[in-house]
PDB file of C-alpha atoms in Angstrom:
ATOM      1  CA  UNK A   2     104.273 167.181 234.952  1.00 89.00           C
ATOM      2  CA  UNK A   3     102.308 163.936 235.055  1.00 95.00           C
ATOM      3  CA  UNK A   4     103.088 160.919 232.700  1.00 96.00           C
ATOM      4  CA  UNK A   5     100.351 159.253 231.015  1.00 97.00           C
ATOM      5  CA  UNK A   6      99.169 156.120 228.784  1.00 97.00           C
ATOM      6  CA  UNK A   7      96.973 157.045 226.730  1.00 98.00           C
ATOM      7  CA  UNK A   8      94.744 153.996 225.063  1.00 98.00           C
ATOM      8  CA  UNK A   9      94.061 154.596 220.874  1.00 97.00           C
ATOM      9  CA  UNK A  10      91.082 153.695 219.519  1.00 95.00           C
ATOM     10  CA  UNK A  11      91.422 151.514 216.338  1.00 95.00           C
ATOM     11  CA  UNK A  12      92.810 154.260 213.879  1.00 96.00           C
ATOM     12  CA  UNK A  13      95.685 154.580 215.891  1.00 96.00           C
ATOM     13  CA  UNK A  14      97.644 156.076 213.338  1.00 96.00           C
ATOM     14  CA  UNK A  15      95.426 158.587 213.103  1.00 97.00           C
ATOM     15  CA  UNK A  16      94.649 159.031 216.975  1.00 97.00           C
ATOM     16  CA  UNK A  17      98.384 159.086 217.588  1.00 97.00           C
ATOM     17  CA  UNK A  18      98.669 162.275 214.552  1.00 96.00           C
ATOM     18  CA  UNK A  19      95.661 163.988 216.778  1.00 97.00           C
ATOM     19  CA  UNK A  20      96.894 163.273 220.151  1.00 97.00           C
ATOM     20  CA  UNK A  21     100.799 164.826 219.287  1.00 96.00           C
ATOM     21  CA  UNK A  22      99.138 167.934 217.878  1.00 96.00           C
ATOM     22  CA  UNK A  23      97.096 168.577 220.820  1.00 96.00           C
ATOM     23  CA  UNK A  24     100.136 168.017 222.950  1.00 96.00           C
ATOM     24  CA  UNK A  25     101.803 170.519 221.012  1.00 94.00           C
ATOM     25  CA  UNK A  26     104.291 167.713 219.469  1.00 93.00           C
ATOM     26  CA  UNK A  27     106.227 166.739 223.429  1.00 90.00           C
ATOM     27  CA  UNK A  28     109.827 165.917 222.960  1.00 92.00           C
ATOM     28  CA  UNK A  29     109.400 162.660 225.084  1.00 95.00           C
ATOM     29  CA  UNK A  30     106.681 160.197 223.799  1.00 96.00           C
ATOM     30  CA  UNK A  31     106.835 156.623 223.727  1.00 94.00           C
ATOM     31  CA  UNK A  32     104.309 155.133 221.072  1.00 96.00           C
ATOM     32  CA  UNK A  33     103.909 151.059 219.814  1.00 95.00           C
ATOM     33  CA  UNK A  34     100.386 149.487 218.603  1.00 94.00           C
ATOM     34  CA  UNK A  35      97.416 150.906 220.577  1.00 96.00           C
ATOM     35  CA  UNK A  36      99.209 152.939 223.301  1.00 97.00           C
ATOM     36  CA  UNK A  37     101.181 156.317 223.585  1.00 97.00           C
ATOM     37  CA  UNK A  38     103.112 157.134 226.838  1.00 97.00           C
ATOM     38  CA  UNK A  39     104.210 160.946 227.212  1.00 97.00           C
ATOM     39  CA  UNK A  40     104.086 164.040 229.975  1.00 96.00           C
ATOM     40  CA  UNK A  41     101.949 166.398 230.028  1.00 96.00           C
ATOM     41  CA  UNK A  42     100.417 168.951 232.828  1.00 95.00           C
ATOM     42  CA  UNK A  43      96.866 169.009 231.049  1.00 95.00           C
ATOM     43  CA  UNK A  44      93.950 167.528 232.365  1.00 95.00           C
ATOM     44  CA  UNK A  45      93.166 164.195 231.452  1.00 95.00           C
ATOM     45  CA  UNK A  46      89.784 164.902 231.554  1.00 95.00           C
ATOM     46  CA  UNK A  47      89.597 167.801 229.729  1.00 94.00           C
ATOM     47  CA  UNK A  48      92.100 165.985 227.046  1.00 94.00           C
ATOM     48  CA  UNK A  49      89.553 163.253 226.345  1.00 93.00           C
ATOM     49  CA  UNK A  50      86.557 165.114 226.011  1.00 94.00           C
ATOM     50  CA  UNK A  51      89.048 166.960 223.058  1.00 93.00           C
ATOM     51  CA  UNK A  52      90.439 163.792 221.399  1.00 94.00           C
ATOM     52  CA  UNK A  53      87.944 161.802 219.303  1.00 94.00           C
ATOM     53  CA  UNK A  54      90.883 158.568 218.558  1.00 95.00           C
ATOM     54  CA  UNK A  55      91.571 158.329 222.113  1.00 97.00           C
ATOM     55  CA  UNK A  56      89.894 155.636 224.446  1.00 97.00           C
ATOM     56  CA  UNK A  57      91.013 155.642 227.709  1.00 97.00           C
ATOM     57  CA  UNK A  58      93.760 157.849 229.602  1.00 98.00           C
ATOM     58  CA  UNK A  59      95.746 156.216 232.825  1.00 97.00           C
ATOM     59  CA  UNK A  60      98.162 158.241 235.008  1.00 97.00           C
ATOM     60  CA  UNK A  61     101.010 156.215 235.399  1.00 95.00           C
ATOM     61  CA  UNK A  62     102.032 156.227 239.198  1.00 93.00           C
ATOM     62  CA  UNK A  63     105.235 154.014 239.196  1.00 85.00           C
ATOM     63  CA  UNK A  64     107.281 152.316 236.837  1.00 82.00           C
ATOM     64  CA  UNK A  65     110.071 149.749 236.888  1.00 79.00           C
ATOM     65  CA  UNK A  66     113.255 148.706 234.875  1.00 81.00           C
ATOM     66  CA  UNK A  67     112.699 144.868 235.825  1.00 81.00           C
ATOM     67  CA  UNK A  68     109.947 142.948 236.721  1.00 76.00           C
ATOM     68  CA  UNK A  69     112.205 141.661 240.020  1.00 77.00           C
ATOM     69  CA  UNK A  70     111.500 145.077 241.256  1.00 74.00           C
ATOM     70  CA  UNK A  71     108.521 145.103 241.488  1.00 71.00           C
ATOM     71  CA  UNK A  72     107.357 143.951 245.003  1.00 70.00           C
ATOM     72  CA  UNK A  73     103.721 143.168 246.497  1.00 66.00           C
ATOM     73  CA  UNK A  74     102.481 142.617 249.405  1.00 55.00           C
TER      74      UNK A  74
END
């Protein structure tokens, strides 16, 4: 399963409501203002041709506990 961001439009309320639903209500979802991370092993293409509140959708490749972790080159 891939985790994604998923970018609300400015009903988020109402984009969230629509976006759990299609998800089939995941365990795991983190959700604050404008953006809703959770798993999933659907397309994200096929997902926002589906979901009318939802702007954008990003896979989310990495992820870090501390900003001191994170390392570029």
């Amino acid at each position: 399963m891939s985790k994604y961001a998923f970018i609300l439009g400015q009903a988020s309320r109402l984009a969230a409501t629509e976006l759990l639903n299609v998800l089939n209500q995941p365990k795991n979802y983190l959700w604050q203002d404008n953006l809703l991370i959770t798993e999933t092993e659907l397309a994200p293409e096929s997902l926002l041709k589906q979901l009318g509140g939802t702007i954008k959708i990003a896979k989310i490749i990495a992820s870090y506990q501390n900003l001191a972790d994170f390392k570029t080159t």
